Each structure stands twice: as C-alpha cells, then as structure tokens.
Amino acid sequence: MPLLSRQDLEFCLYEMLDTESLLKSPRYSDHNRETFSQTLDTAEQVAEKYFAPHNQLADAKEPWFDGEKVHTIPEVKAAFHHFVNAGLLTARLDFEDGGMQLPHVVAAACTGYVTAANPSSSAYPFLTLAASNLIQHFASEELKNTYLPLLRSGQAAGTMALTEPDTGSSLADIKTTATPTDQGHYLVKGNKMYISGGDQDITDNIVHLVLAKIKGAPTGVKGISLFLVPKWQVDEQGRPRQRNDVQLAGLLHKMGYRGTTSTVLNFGEQNQCVGYLIGEPHQGLKYMFMMMNEARVGVGLGAAVIGYRGYVESLNYARERPQGRHPSNKDPASPPIAIIEHADVKRMLLAQKAYAEAAIALCLYANHLIDRIDICNDPQQRKPLQELLDLLTPIVKSWPSEFGPKANSLAIQILGGAGYIREYPVEQFYRDNRLNPIHEGTHGIQAMDLLGRKLWQSGSLGLQTLLGEINNTLQQAAEFAELNEYCEQLQAALQLMQTTIQNLGSQLQKAGPDIGLANASAFLSLAGHVVVAWLWLWQASAAMKGLQTGSSSGFYQGKLHACRFFFRWELPKIQHWSTLLQNADDTCRTMQNEFF
Ligand SMILES: Cc1cc2nc3c(=O)[nH]c(=O)nc-3n(C[C@H](O)[C@H](O)[C@H](O)COP(=O)(O)OP(=O)(O)OC[C@H]3O[C@@H](n4cnc5c(N)ncnc54)[C@H](O)[C@@H]3O)c2cc1C
C-alpha cells in the first residue's frame, strides 16, 4: 500500500499548481520535472525503507530514561541518518552550500512522504531543519560557522524550547532568564516543558533554541530574546568538549507521537548554562516566529498526510470486508456485499478524501506561494504575496489539524471494531494526528491570530490578494458548464465571508476585542471552509481539463465527486458560522464559571 498517491501529488504539483513555471527563475533553471521526480523517488524510498517499518514499533516502545541516558529504539537513529545522507535535510539549500536548491513545494511533497511513513521519527530531522534555517538567517557568522555544519551533517539535532510549565500559549509570560557575562555569552536559567527531541541518543550533540528574557528587559513579548544553548559545548572542530548545564528533568508519556522524546528540561540548575544570543536582544520572538511559521505550514502538511493514510487504509479495508446487503435485498441466502457498497460507508470515505486531499493541496499551495515570494524580485509584487501567506498561515496550520484527525476518526469508524484495536494502524494515526491542533499554537490561538491580526494587517492586503487568486480560479472554472453550480456557490460564499468580515470589523471597533474575538474559532472555520472550497473548485477545473485528454478518467471523476461532496455537504456550514458571528452570539462568552 503506497504511503501517498504519487498521481495525486503530481496532479497538485503540475495540473493544479504550475510548479514547472518556477523553472523559469534562474534559481531553479538547473532543475526540470525529471529532477523533481527523482527527488520524490528518493524521499519515497527513504520513507518506505527506513521510516515506515518502525512506525508501530516506536509507538509501542516509547523512549526511556535509565537514570543516566535516554534511549530510543535504534531504528529511529538509523532513519535520521539515512534522511540526512540522502540529502533531504539540505534539499532546499543553495548548490554552493551543498544543497539541491529545490523549490519549497517539491521539498514539501518529499517531507510529506516521510511524515506519512512515521510522524514521530520525522520530527527529529524536521526540527533540525527548522533550527538550522533560523540560525542561517539570524545568528552571527561565528555561531553559523560553528553550528550549521553540525546540524546539516546530522552530528547535532535541533530543538525549539519555548514552552514552560506555567507558560504555553502566552509566551509573554515566560520566566526563563539570561544574564550577560563578561565573556560574551549569557547564563541561561529556567525550566522548559514538552520540548520535542530535548534529549535523545540519535545525535552526538543537541542545539536548543531557547526563548529567555535578559534581566531588565521590557515586559511582555518585547522583552524576549533568543539563545542558542548546546547540550555539549564544542571545541574549534565542533567536537563535544564539555557538558553544558542543561539537565533532563524527565520524559513525558504521550497519547501519540510516542517515538519523539518529549522532555522537561532544566537550564542552569548549577548556574552554569552557557547560551549564545542570536541576533539582537529582545527580538527573539520575531526570529522564533520565522521558525514557527515554517513549522506551522509543516504541521498542516503532517496532519494532512496522516489523514490521507487513514483514508487509504480504510478504503482498502472497505473494499475487502464483506458485511450486510443493500436495504432492498431481503434474501439472507445471498452473499454479503463489501462494505464499500453501503452509501453510509461511501459517505465516510468521501469525507476523508475531501478533507485529506484538500489539506494536501492547501499545504502544497502554501509552499508554492513561498516559492513565488522567494523568486519575486519586485518588492511591489512581493508584498501582496507575503501578506497572503501571512493571512493563510493560521488556516494552513489549523484546517488540516482539525480535519486530518476527523478523517482518521472516520477511518476508525469504517473499520468498526477492527478500527479500535491496535492490530490495525488507524487508531495510531488518530492518536498521532490529535497532537496537531495543540502544538505550534493551539487552534484557539490560531483563530485569534487570524481574526485579531492577520485579517487586518497592511489594510487587509492579504485578503484582497486571496480574493484575486480565487477570482482567477473562478474564471478558469467558468469554461466548464459542469462546474457552474460550484462557481455560483463559491461566489455566494465569498460574499457571505466579506459581509461577515465587515460586520466583525465594526464589532471589533465598537465593542472591543473581548466581544469581537469571542467567536474567533467560528471565523477560522468559516474562512477555512471558503479557502478549501476554492481549492476544490481549482482541483475540479484541473480534473475537467484532464478528462478532456481522455486519460485516468477514474482519478478525475474521483476529484469531481469529492468536489461535489465538499460543496454539498460541507460548504453550507458556513451559513451557520456566519450567523453566530454576525449576531455576535454571546452564549459562550457570557457563561459563568460557577454555572458549569
Ligand atoms: C507532544 C507535544 C510536543 C510539543 N513540542 C514542543 C516543542 O518542541 N517546543 C515547545 O516549546 N513546545 C512544545 N509543545 C508545547 C505546545 O506548543 C503547547 O502545549 C501549546 O502551545 C499549548 O500550551 P499549553 O499546553 O501551555 O496550553 P495552554 O496555553 O494552557 O492552553 C490550554 C487551552 O486554553 C486555550 N487558551 C490559552 N490561552 C488562551 C487565550 N488567550 N484565549 C483563548 N484560549 C486560550 C488554548 O487554546 C488551549 O485550548 C509541545 C506539546 C506537545 C503536547
């Protein structure tokens, strides 16, 4: 059973998104569709051979601490190093830095394979990649020269250390401190919690990127700085020299993602924790947001591909599991039919297809947008694209994170009792995917970011750019009479969204944020569904074009049917969310603590 459908990935890359147009840019002119395919082949092989086989084992045999050292099963370490050695960690880097200079969208499709194969083992290389990107952008030459070679060669892995026992969503309140010394470094002191990969036996060293406040810094987020804190201080060749004062206080035991160590870390128990400031003091959150935004798009993709795996697993099961007869068949002697023949099972399969394939398309679109921004030299054209990416990031993180686990829950339902037992993989998919609405900014925090900030940023330029992109799709879809129903519905949805936004704008201005943001999650749902409806119309247009070529008719018919499902069964829900929002419904806000 393939981890992902190559046909679907290539449909998104080439028939929906025009990935080949990137080849016109000098940056990608050495590439062609064949080099993209070869890289996808490599990623698929690494995923199949080194990540997939131990997905269930890593879940069953969690990392453990023997009092001195953390242990993971050896397959996790092997997978990490095969990923690095295949060049996948550095795929997006320039040729001169030893990379493949690959577009983000192709690199994302590659990472999709690896996460689909084994979400928890893939966390180690992805955190390392994000950490090295941040160091590359913001750290001093000295730090870059010391730590980038270690991270990029797999001698060290990266972490992001934001969360503290008392402080998760509200980073303004972190308590970890950093005190300058006269030797150029800082002494970091504090406790961090839930740090993924915070200790492990996979790499010789670990590079923690730690948020802390320098004594005397302004209060709130404006006082947060970013520090590079190695587990081992290194000599001039980068070899571990002396243990830094970072101690493992304990491993946490999770519902899913069990192969990734989840750690509580104490920094500076002996007042000896050496940390190096990255960039300027008090700018740490801004730098970290670069890593977090990248991570958020990555979280969306992870949720999408885990959702997809459940879809494929339950589809195959439904094709093979005989049970029951059509309601019209009253003959008990007739053979039972496969459950895929029951309309209700088809409903659950269609919903999974509509969620997972749209979520993958959404994440690839976001990565393609990053490529368009990267190769755009004209600041006037670049600005609207950047605003669009900013606007979409909370949706790209949150929509797949909500609907990926919903898809996995439906997969469990299709397998019936078999879905609930550990002999089948779908319960693990659900447990793994359930993390995604929680980490990298919870669902509720993303909703407030979208409605409270991103929507209005730069005079709502992001929204205007989004409407322009959707209009392009509507024009293309207008060529096909078969898609009229969806074009009209999407236009009405856009109208409803804009009316709702106007109403919310005046609520925020007149009544203030406590009332205006109270139902932000309903707005995230509404905006997410409108964006996904647009992507389904886009896929349907591409499918209509594909059908004209006369090939793969089943694949394209499947796309059209999933589009129909989304427009008929899902999109109408926006009316309900809009009503709640426009009425400034206060049911939740006015509920009192003591009434519960
Ligand atoms: C498996 C796992 C891996 C993780 N990996 C890392 C890591 O590598 N590095 C790292 O730094 N952190 C990591 N985290 C931490 C994660 O980012 C936090 O758990 C998350 O940000 C939420 O913080 P919290 O747990 O303190 O929840 P809280 O912030 O206490 O939130 C609890 C609930 O209250 C809601 N809430 C909070 N504030 C508001 C508000 N102002 N308005 C409305 N609702 C609100 C939230 O949406 C949520 O539903 C990880 C967590 C897990 C479970």
PDB file of C-alpha atoms and ligand atoms in Angstrom, residues 127 159-170 192-197 254 256-257 262 435 438-445 448, ligand 1:
ATOM      1  CA  LEU A 127      13.177  20.264  13.954  1.00  0.00           C
ATOM      2  CA  THR A 159      15.019  21.766  19.218  1.00  0.00           C
ATOM      3  CA  MET A 160      12.750  24.716  19.833  1.00  0.00           C
ATOM      4  CA  ALA A 161      12.401  25.487  23.525  1.00  0.00           C
ATOM      5  CA  LEU A 162       9.584  27.955  24.105  1.00  0.00           C
ATOM      6  CA  THR A 163       7.064  26.350  26.422  1.00  0.00           C
ATOM      7  CA  GLU A 164       7.452  26.389  30.210  1.00  0.00           C
ATOM      8  CA  PRO A 165       5.475  24.532  32.872  1.00  0.00           C
ATOM      9  CA  ASP A 166       3.365  27.636  33.568  1.00  0.00           C
ATOM     10  CA  THR A 167       3.502  29.228  30.128  1.00  0.00           C
ATOM     11  CA  GLY A 168       2.351  27.768  26.811  1.00  0.00           C
ATOM     12  CA  SER A 169       0.110  29.934  24.659  1.00  0.00           C
ATOM     13  CA  SER A 170       1.032  33.156  26.406  1.00  0.00           C
ATOM     14  CA  LYS A 192      11.119  24.274  29.742  1.00  0.00           C
ATOM     15  CA  MET A 193       8.441  21.662  29.194  1.00  0.00           C
ATOM     16  CA  TYR A 194       7.220  19.462  26.303  1.00  0.00           C
ATOM     17  CA  ILE A 195      10.458  20.073  24.405  1.00  0.00           C
ATOM     18  CA  SER A 196      10.475  17.621  21.495  1.00  0.00           C
ATOM     19  CA  GLY A 197      13.834  15.966  20.955  1.00  0.00           C
ATOM     20  CA  LYS A 254       2.103  10.864  25.325  1.00  0.00           C
ATOM     21  CA  GLY A 256       0.673   9.705  20.197  1.00  0.00           C
ATOM     22  CA  TYR A 257       3.917  10.815  18.546  1.00  0.00           C
ATOM     23  CA  SER A 262       9.050  14.818  24.931  1.00  0.00           C
ATOM     24  CA  LEU A 435      -1.386  16.479  18.577  1.00  0.00           C
ATOM     25  CA  ILE A 438      -2.427  21.551  20.113  1.00  0.00           C
ATOM     26  CA  HIS A 439       1.216  22.286  19.312  1.00  0.00           C
ATOM     27  CA  GLU A 440       2.695  25.188  17.325  1.00  0.00           C
ATOM     28  CA  GLY A 441      -0.078  27.456  18.604  1.00  0.00           C
ATOM     29  CA  THR A 442      -3.376  25.845  19.571  1.00  0.00           C
ATOM     30  CA  HIS A 443      -6.467  26.011  17.389  1.00  0.00           C
ATOM     31  CA  GLY A 444      -7.913  28.789  19.557  1.00  0.00           C
ATOM     32  CA  ILE A 445      -4.717  30.839  19.350  1.00  0.00           C
ATOM     33  CA  MET A 448      -7.399  34.795  17.304  1.00  0.00           C
TER      34      MET A 448
HETATM   35  C1  LIG B   1       3.652  16.380  22.029  1.00  0.00           C
HETATM   36  C2  LIG B   1       3.977  17.829  22.223  1.00  0.00           C
HETATM   37  C3  LIG B   1       5.122  18.342  21.655  1.00  0.00           C
HETATM   38  C4  LIG B   1       5.469  19.682  21.890  1.00  0.00           C
HETATM   39  N1  LIG B   1       6.666  20.151  21.417  1.00  0.00           N
HETATM   40  C5  LIG B   1       7.092  21.381  21.807  1.00  0.00           C
HETATM   41  C6  LIG B   1       8.401  21.830  21.492  1.00  0.00           C
HETATM   42  O1  LIG B   1       9.169  21.150  20.834  1.00  0.00           O
HETATM   43  N2  LIG B   1       8.773  23.070  21.932  1.00  0.00           N
HETATM   44  C7  LIG B   1       7.949  23.853  22.658  1.00  0.00           C
HETATM   45  O2  LIG B   1       8.356  24.942  23.035  1.00  0.00           O
HETATM   46  N3  LIG B   1       6.691  23.454  22.981  1.00  0.00           N
HETATM   47  C8  LIG B   1       6.251  22.232  22.578  1.00  0.00           C
HETATM   48  N4  LIG B   1       4.989  21.806  22.912  1.00  0.00           N
HETATM   49  C9  LIG B   1       4.147  22.666  23.697  1.00  0.00           C
HETATM   50  C10 LIG B   1       2.973  23.207  22.917  1.00  0.00           C
HETATM   51  O3  LIG B   1       3.399  24.156  21.971  1.00  0.00           O
HETATM   52  C11 LIG B   1       1.986  23.761  23.947  1.00  0.00           C
HETATM   53  O4  LIG B   1       1.413  22.646  24.594  1.00  0.00           O
HETATM   54  C12 LIG B   1       0.930  24.638  23.321  1.00  0.00           C
HETATM   55  O5  LIG B   1       1.487  25.824  22.850  1.00  0.00           O
HETATM   56  C13 LIG B   1      -0.187  24.975  24.318  1.00  0.00           C
HETATM   57  O6  LIG B   1       0.341  25.445  25.515  1.00  0.00           O
HETATM   58  P1  LIG B   1      -0.171  24.799  26.906  1.00  0.00           P
HETATM   59  O7  LIG B   1      -0.015  23.336  26.807  1.00  0.00           O
HETATM   60  O8  LIG B   1       0.524  25.502  27.996  1.00  0.00           O
HETATM   61  O9  LIG B   1      -1.700  25.099  26.924  1.00  0.00           O
HETATM   62  P2  LIG B   1      -2.379  26.465  27.416  1.00  0.00           P
HETATM   63  O10 LIG B   1      -1.665  27.622  26.832  1.00  0.00           O
HETATM   64  O11 LIG B   1      -2.543  26.402  28.882  1.00  0.00           O
HETATM   65  O12 LIG B   1      -3.794  26.347  26.705  1.00  0.00           O
HETATM   66  C14 LIG B   1      -4.811  25.458  27.182  1.00  0.00           C
HETATM   67  C15 LIG B   1      -6.104  25.764  26.427  1.00  0.00           C
HETATM   68  O13 LIG B   1      -6.501  27.124  26.668  1.00  0.00           O
HETATM   69  C16 LIG B   1      -6.638  27.815  25.444  1.00  0.00           C
HETATM   70  N5  LIG B   1      -6.148  29.181  25.613  1.00  0.00           N
HETATM   71  C17 LIG B   1      -4.976  29.574  26.150  1.00  0.00           C
HETATM   72  N6  LIG B   1      -4.856  30.904  26.118  1.00  0.00           N
HETATM   73  C18 LIG B   1      -5.947  31.378  25.506  1.00  0.00           C
HETATM   74  C19 LIG B   1      -6.403  32.684  25.151  1.00  0.00           C
HETATM   75  N7  LIG B   1      -5.665  33.764  25.401  1.00  0.00           N
HETATM   76  N8  LIG B   1      -7.595  32.792  24.530  1.00  0.00           N
HETATM   77  C20 LIG B   1      -8.325  31.704  24.235  1.00  0.00           C
HETATM   78  N9  LIG B   1      -7.954  30.449  24.553  1.00  0.00           N
HETATM   79  C21 LIG B   1      -6.772  30.277  25.174  1.00  0.00           C
HETATM   80  C22 LIG B   1      -5.811  27.058  24.439  1.00  0.00           C
HETATM   81  O14 LIG B   1      -6.271  27.270  23.102  1.00  0.00           O
HETATM   82  C23 LIG B   1      -5.970  25.632  24.900  1.00  0.00           C
HETATM   83  O15 LIG B   1      -7.126  25.082  24.377  1.00  0.00           O
HETATM   84  C24 LIG B   1       4.610  20.501  22.637  1.00  0.00           C
HETATM   85  C25 LIG B   1       3.432  19.979  23.163  1.00  0.00           C
HETATM   86  C26 LIG B   1       3.112  18.657  22.970  1.00  0.00           C
HETATM   87  C27 LIG B   1       1.847  18.110  23.571  1.00  0.00           C
END
